[in-house]
Short mmCIF file of C-alpha atoms in Angstrom, two decimals:
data_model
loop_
_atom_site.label_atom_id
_atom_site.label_comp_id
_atom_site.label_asym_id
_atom_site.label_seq_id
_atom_site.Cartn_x
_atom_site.Cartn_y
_atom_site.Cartn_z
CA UNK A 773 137.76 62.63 98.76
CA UNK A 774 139.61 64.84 96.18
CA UNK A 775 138.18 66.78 93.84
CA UNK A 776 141.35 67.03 91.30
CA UNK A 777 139.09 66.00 88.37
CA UNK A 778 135.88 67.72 88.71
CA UNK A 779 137.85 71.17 89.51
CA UNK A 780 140.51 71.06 86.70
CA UNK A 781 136.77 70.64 84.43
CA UNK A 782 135.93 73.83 86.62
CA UNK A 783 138.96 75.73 86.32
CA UNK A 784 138.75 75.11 81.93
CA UNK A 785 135.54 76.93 82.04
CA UNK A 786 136.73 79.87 84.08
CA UNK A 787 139.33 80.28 82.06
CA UNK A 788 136.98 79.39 78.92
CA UNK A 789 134.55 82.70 80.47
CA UNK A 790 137.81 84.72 80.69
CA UNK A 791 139.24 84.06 77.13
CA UNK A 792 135.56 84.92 75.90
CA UNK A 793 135.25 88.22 77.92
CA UNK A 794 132.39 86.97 79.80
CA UNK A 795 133.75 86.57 83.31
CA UNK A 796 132.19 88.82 86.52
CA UNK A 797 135.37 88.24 88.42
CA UNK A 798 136.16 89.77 91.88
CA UNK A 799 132.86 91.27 93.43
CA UNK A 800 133.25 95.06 94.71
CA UNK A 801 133.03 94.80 98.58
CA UNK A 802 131.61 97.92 100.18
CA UNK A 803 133.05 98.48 103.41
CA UNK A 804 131.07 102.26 103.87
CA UNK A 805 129.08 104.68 102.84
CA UNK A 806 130.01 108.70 102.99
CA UNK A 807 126.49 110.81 103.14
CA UNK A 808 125.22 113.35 100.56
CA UNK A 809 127.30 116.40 100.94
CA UNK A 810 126.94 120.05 98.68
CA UNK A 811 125.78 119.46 95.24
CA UNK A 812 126.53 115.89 95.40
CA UNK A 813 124.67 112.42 96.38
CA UNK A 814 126.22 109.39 98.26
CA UNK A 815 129.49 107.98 97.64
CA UNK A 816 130.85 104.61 98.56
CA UNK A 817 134.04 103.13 100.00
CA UNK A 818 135.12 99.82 98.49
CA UNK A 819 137.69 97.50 100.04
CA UNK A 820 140.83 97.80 98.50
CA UNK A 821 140.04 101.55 97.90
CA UNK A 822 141.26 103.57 100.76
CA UNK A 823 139.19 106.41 101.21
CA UNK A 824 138.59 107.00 97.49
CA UNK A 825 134.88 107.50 97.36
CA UNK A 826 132.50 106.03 94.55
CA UNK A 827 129.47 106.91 92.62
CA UNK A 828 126.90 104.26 92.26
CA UNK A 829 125.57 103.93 89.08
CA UNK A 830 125.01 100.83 88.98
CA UNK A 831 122.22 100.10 92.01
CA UNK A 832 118.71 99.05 91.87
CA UNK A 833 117.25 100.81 94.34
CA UNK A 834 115.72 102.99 92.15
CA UNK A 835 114.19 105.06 95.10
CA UNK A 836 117.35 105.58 96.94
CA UNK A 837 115.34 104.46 100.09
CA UNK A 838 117.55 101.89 101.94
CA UNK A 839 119.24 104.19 104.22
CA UNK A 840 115.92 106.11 105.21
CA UNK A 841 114.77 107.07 108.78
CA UNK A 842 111.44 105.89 108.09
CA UNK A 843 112.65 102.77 107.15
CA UNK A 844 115.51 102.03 109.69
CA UNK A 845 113.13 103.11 112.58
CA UNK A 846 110.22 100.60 111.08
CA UNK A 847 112.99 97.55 110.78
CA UNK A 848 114.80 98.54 114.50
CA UNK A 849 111.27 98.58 115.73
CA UNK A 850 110.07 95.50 114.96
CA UNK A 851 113.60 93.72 115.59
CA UNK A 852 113.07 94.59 119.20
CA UNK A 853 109.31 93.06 119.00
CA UNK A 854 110.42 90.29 117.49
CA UNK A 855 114.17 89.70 116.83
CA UNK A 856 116.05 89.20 114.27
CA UNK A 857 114.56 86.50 112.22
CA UNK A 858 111.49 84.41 111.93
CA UNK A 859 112.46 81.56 113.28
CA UNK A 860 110.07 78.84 111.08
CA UNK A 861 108.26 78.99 107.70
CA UNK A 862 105.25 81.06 107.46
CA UNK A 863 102.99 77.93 108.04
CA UNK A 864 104.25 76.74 110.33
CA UNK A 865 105.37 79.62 113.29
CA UNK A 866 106.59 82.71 111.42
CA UNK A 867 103.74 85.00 110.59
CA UNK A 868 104.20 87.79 111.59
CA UNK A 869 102.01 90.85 112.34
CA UNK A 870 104.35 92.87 109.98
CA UNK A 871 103.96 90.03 107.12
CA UNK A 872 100.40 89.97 107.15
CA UNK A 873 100.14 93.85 107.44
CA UNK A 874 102.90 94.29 104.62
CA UNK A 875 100.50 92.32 102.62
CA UNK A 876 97.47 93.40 103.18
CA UNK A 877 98.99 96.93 101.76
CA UNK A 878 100.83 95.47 98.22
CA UNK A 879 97.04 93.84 98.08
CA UNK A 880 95.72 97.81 98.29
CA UNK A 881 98.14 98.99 96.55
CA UNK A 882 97.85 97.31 93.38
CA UNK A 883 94.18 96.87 93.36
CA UNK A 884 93.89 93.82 94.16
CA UNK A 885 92.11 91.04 96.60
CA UNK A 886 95.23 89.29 98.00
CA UNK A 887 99.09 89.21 98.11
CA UNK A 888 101.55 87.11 99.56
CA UNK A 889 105.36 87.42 100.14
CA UNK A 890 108.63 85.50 99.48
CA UNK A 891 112.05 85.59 100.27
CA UNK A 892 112.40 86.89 96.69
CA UNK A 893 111.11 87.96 93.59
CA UNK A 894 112.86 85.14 91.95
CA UNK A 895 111.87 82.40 94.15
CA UNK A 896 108.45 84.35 93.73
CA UNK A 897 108.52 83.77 89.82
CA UNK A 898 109.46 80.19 90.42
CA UNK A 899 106.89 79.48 93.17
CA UNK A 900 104.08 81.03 91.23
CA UNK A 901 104.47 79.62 87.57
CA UNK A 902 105.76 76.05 88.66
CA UNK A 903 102.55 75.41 90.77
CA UNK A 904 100.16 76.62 88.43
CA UNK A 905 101.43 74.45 85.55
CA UNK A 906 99.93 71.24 84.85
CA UNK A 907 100.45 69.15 82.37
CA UNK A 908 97.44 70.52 80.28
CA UNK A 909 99.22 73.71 80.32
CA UNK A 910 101.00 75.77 78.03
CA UNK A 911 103.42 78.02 79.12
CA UNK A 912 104.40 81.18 76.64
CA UNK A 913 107.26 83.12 76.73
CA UNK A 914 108.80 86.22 75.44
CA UNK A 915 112.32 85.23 74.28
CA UNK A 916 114.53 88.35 76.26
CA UNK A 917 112.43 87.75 79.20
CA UNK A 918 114.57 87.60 82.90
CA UNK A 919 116.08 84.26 84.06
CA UNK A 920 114.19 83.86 86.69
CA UNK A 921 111.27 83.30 83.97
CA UNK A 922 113.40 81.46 81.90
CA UNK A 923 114.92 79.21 84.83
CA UNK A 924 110.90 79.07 86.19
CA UNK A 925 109.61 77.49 82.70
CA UNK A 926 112.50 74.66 82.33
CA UNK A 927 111.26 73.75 86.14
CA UNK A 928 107.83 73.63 84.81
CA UNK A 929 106.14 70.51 82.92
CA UNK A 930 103.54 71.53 80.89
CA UNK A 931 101.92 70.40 77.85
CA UNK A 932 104.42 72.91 76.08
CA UNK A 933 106.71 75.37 75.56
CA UNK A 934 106.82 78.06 73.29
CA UNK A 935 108.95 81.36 73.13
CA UNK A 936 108.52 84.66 71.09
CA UNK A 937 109.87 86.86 69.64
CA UNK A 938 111.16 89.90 71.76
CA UNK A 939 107.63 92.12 71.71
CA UNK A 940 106.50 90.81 68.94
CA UNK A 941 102.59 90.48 69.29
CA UNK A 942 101.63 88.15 66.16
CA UNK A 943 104.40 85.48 67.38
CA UNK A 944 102.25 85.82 71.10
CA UNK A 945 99.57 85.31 68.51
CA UNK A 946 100.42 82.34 66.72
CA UNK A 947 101.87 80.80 70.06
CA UNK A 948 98.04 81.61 71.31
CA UNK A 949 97.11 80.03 67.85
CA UNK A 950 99.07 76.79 68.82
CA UNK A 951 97.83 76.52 71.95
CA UNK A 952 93.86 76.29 70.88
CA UNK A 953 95.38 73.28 68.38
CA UNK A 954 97.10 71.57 70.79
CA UNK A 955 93.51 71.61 72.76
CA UNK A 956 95.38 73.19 75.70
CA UNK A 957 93.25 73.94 79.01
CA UNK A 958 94.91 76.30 80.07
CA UNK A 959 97.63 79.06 79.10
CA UNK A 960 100.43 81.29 80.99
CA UNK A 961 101.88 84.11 78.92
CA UNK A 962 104.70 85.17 80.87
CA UNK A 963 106.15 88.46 80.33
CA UNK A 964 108.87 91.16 82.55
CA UNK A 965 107.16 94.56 82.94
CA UNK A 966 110.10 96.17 82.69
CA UNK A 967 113.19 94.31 80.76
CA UNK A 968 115.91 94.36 82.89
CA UNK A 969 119.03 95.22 80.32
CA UNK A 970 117.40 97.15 78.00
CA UNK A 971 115.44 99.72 80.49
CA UNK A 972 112.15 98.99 78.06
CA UNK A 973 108.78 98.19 78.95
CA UNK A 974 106.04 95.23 77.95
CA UNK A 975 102.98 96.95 75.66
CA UNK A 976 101.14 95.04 78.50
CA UNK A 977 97.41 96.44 77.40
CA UNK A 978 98.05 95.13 73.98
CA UNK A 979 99.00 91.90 74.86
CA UNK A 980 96.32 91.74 77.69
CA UNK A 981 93.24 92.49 74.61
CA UNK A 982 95.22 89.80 72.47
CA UNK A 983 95.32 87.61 75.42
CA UNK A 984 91.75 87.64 75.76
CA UNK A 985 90.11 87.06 72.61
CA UNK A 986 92.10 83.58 72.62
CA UNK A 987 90.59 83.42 76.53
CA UNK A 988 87.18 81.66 75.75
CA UNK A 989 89.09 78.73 74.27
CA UNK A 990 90.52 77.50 76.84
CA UNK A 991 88.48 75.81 79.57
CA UNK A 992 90.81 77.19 82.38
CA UNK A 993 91.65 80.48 80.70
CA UNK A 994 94.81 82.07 79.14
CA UNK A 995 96.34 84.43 81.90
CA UNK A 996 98.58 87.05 81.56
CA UNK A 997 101.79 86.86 84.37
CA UNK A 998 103.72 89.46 84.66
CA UNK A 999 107.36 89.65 86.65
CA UNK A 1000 107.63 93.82 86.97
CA UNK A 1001 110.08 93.74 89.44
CA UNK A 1002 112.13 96.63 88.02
CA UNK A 1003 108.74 98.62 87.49
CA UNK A 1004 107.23 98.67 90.61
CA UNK A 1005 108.00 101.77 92.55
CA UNK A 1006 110.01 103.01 90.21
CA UNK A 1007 108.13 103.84 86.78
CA UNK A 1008 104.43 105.15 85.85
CA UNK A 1009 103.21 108.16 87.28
CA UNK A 1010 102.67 107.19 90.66
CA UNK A 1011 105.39 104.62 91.28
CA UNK A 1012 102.53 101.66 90.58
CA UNK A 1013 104.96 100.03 88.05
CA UNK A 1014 104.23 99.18 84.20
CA UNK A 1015 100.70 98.46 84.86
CA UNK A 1016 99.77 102.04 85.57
CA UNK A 1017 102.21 103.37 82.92
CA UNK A 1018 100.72 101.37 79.99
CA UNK A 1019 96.96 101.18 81.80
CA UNK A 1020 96.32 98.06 81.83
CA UNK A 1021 96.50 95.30 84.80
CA UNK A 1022 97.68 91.47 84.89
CA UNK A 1023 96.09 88.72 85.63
CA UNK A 1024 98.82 87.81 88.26
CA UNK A 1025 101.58 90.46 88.95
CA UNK A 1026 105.04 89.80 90.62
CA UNK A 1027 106.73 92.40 91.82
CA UNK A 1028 109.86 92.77 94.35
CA UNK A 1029 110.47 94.53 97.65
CA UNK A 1030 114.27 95.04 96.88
CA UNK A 1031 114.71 97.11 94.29
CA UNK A 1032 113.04 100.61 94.39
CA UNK A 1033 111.43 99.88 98.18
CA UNK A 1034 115.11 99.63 99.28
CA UNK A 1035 114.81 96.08 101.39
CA UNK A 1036 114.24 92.28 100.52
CA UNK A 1037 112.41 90.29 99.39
CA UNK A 1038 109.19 89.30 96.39
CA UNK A 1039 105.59 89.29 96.20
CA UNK A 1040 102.55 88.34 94.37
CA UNK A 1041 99.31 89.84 93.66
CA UNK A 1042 95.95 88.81 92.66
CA UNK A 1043 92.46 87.17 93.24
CA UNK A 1044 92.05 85.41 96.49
CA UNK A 1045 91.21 82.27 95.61
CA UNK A 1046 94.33 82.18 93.55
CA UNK A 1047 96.74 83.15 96.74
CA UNK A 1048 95.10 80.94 98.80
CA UNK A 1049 96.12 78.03 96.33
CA UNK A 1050 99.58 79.66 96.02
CA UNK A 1051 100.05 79.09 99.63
CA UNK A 1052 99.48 75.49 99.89
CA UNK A 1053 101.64 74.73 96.94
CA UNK A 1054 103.99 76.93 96.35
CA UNK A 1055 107.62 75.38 97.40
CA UNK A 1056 109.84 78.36 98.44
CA UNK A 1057 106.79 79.59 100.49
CA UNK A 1058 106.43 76.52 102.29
CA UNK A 1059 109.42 75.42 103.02
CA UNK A 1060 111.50 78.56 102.82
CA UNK A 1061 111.69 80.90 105.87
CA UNK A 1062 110.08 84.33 104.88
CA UNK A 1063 111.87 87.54 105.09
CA UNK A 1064 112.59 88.79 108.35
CA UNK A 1065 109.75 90.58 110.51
CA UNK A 1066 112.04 94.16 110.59
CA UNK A 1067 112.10 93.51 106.60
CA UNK A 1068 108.61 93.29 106.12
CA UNK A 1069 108.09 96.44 108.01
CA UNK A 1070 110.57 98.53 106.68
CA UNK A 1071 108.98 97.16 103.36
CA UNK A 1072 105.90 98.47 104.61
CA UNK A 1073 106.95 101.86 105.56
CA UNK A 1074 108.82 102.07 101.96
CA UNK A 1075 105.10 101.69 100.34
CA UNK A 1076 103.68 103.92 102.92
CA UNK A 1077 106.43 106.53 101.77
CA UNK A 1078 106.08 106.21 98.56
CA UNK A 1079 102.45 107.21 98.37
CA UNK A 1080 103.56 110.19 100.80
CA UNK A 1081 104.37 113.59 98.84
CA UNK A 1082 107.75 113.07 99.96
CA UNK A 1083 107.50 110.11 97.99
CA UNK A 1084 105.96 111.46 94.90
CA UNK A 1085 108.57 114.37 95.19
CA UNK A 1086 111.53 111.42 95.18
CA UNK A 1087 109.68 109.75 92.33
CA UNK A 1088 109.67 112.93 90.11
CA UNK A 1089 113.20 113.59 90.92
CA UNK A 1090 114.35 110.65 90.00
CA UNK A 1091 112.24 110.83 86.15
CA UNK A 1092 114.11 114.14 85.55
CA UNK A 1093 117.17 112.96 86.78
CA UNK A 1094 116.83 109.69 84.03
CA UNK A 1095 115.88 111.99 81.77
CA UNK A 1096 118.90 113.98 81.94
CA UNK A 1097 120.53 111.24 82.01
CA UNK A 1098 119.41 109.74 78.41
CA UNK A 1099 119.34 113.15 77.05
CA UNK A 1100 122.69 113.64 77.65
CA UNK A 1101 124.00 110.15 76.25
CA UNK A 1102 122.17 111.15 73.17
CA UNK A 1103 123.85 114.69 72.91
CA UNK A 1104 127.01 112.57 73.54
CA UNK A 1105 126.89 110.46 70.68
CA UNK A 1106 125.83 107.11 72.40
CA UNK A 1107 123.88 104.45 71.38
CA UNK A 1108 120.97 103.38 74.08
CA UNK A 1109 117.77 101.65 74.06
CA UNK A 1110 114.59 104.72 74.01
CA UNK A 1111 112.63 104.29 77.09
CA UNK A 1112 111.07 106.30 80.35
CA UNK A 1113 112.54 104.26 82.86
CA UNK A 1114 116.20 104.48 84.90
CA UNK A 1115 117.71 101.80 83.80
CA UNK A 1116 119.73 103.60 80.95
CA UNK A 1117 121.67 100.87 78.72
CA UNK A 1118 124.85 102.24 76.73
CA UNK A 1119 125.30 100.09 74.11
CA UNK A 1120 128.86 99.36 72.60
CA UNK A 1121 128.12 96.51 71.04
CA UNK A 1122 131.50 94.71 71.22
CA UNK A 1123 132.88 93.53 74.32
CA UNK A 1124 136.57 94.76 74.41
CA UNK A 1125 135.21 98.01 74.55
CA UNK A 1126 132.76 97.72 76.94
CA UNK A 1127 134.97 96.45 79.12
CA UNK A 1128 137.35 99.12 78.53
CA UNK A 1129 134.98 101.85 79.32
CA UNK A 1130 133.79 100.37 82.81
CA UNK A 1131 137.91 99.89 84.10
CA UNK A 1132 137.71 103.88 82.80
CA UNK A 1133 134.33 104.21 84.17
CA UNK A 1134 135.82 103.00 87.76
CA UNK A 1135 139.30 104.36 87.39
CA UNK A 1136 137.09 107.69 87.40
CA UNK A 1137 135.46 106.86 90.38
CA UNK A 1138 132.03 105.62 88.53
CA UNK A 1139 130.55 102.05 89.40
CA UNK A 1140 128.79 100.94 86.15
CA UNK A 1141 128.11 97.30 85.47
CA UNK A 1142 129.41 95.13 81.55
CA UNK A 1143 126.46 93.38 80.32
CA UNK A 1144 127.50 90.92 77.95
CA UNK A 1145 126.35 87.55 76.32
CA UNK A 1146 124.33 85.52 77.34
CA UNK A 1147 122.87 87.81 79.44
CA UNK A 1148 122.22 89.75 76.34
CA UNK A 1149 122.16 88.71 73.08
CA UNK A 1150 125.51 88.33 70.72
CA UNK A 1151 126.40 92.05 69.56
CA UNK A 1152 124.00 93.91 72.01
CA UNK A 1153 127.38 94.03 74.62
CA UNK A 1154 126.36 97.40 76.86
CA UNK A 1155 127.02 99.27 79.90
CA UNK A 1156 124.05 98.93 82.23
CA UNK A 1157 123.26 102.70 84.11
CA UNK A 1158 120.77 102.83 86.50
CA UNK A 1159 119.74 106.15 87.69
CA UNK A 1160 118.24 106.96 91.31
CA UNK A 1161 116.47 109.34 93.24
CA UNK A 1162 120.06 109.32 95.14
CA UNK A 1163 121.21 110.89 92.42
CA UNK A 1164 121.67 114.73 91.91
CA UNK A 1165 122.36 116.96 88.84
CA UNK A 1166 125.70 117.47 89.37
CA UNK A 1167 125.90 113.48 89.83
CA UNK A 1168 124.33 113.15 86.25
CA UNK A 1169 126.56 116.03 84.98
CA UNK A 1170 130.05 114.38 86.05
CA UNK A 1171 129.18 110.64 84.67
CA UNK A 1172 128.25 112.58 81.24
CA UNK A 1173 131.11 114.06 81.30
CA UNK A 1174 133.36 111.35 81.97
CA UNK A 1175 131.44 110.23 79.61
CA UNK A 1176 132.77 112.64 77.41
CA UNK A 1177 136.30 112.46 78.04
CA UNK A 1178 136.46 108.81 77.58
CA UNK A 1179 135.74 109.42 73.87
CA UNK A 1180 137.82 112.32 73.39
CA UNK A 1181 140.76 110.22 74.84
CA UNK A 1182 140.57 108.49 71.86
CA UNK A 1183 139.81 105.39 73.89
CA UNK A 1184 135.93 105.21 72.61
CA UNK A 1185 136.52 103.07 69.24
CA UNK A 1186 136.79 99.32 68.97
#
């Protein structure tokens, strides 16, 4: 049967995304990766590109860890134990040794009694919130919180929904307020850790106090959930995410395996009784293959290394390197977002530009990434950095000065 009619809808709204500057178009293939040589980190080879070689700024693995030893030798390990995949959902036949022993240490390292793993930190978000929402639930959001929160919530069908204001802890409060009106039994504030575009972090212990004086009202208690995907690994002192950095802890914390530990995949954390609910209910656990065995223990050997010193040395590195990197924005003239962690917003705040600066950015030999409405709000339009241990001084140095130039071309006004 043709399609004529639904795709000439289709092809409107492409061009509709185009017209309004809000179009990812073609994806960057990489077709290779050259190794760090001298003063400088990795560069990449993208189809299309010949041999001209690429400096990622634009990556989330924070840690720089998915071409490690350690790593490939846990993954090719376990691939020849097992194979290549898992061959069934977890309940079913694929548990693995590796899952179970990649859990056991997120559950350790985090504090906590249990964890369990998904194929991703989103499909984590969605199979944690949707299950634990009945329809005696409230479900309370902050308003620039990650679509996988935002997507998880319109799944949901609780009693209701309410969003905040970005951070702002007397909305939270009056949502709370609401809540004890509405004669709610029980409450989800959902928050990120750390907030994906803007490289800022939740004032989790705050909210966690204010969460709890509204606790005793509600006869199956107002939790605090927490998605800190991009904290994990990558910020607080340690690498333990925005839960060590502001001292404080969740009541159930998501985190993922693909961003600073360098593989795939999501996770949850939290009191047993909890994860052994999770894992008769939630749907992308069971009926969703997990990662792959050689995933879970390269995962595994990424939290091993990260608690080594050659961890805590990559860790460090990769602080001063984002704080190099925001100092010398700031020397520069640029707008950002303040903030500790590496991702390193540069915001233009009109889109035409920020577009312009990225084809510069590239034509340069920089990968940097637009972000533009809606995945941030109207007039916030920004260049998304993300800094990683990868990432060298004289790396830094060149972008910044790039950086530089692009202005003094007289190509850095609207």
């Amino acid at each position: 049967m043709p399609l004529n009619r639904l795709t000439s809808v289709l092809r409107q709204n492409l061009e509709a995304f185009e017209q309004e500057g809000r179009r990812k178009g073609p994806e960057a293939v990489v077709v290779g990766v050259l190794p760090p040589e001298g003063a400088r980190g990795p560069r990449y080879l993208l189809e299309g590109h010949g041999a001209k070689p690429f400096l990622r700024m634009n990556s989330n693995g924070y840690l720089g860890l998915a071409s490690h030893p350690a790593l490939k030798k846990a993954e090719e390990e376990a691939i020849e134990r097992f194979g290549v995949g898992p061959g069934a959902v977890r309940f079913i036949s694929g548990t693995y040794g590796t899952h179970v022993e990649l859990e056991r240490r997120l559950a350790d390292f985090h504090a906590r009694e249990a964890a369990m793993i998904f194929s991703s930190a989103y499909a984590t978000v969605l199979s944690v919130v949707v299950p634990l929402t009945t329809a005696q639930t409230v479900l309370i959001s902050d308003e620039l919180n990650h679509n996988c929160i935002i997507n998880a919530v319109r799944l949901a069908r609780p009693l209701e929904k309410m969003v905040y204001k970005h951070l702002e802890l007397g909305e939270l409060e009056k949502a709370l307020q609401k809540a004890v009106a509405l004669g709610a039994r029980r409450v989800l504030v959902l928050t990120d850790g750390v907030f994906s575009m803007r490289g800022s972090h939740a004032p989790l212990a705050e909210i966690s106090a204010l969460i709890h004086q509204y606790d005793a009202h509600f006869a199956e208690n107002a939790l605090l959930v927490v998605d800190d995907s991009h904290g994990v690994g990558a910020f607080g002192p340690t690498g333990r995410g925005t839960e060590e950095y502001t001292a404080s802890q969740a009541d159930i914390l998501i985190g993922t395996l693909g961003k600073a530990f360098g593989v795939n995949g999501g996770y949850v954390v939290g009191p047993g009784d909890l994860i052994a609910y999770l894992r008769e209910t939630s749907p992308m656990y069971v009926y969703s293959n997990p990662i792959t065995p050689g995933e879970a223990a390269a995962a595994g050997a990424a939290l091993q290394l990260l608690q080594s010193p050659e961890g805590q040395a990559r860790l460090h590195h990769l602080q001063a390197m984002t704080q190099r990197f925001r100092q010398g924005l700031v020397s520069l003239g640029y707008e950002s977002f303040p903030g500790a962690h590496p991702v390193v917003p540069l915001l233009l705040r009109d889109s035409a530009l920020t577009h312009r600066l990225v084809r510069y950015l590239r034509e340069h030999g920089v990968l940097a990434t637009a972000i533009l409405y809606p995945v941030v709000p109207r007039g916030e339009d920004s260049i998304r950095f993300q800094v990683s241990a990868e990432h060298t001084q004289a790396d830094i140095d060149e972008v910044l000065a790039i950086l530089q130039a692009f202005r003094q071309d007289g190509l850095g006004t609207p």
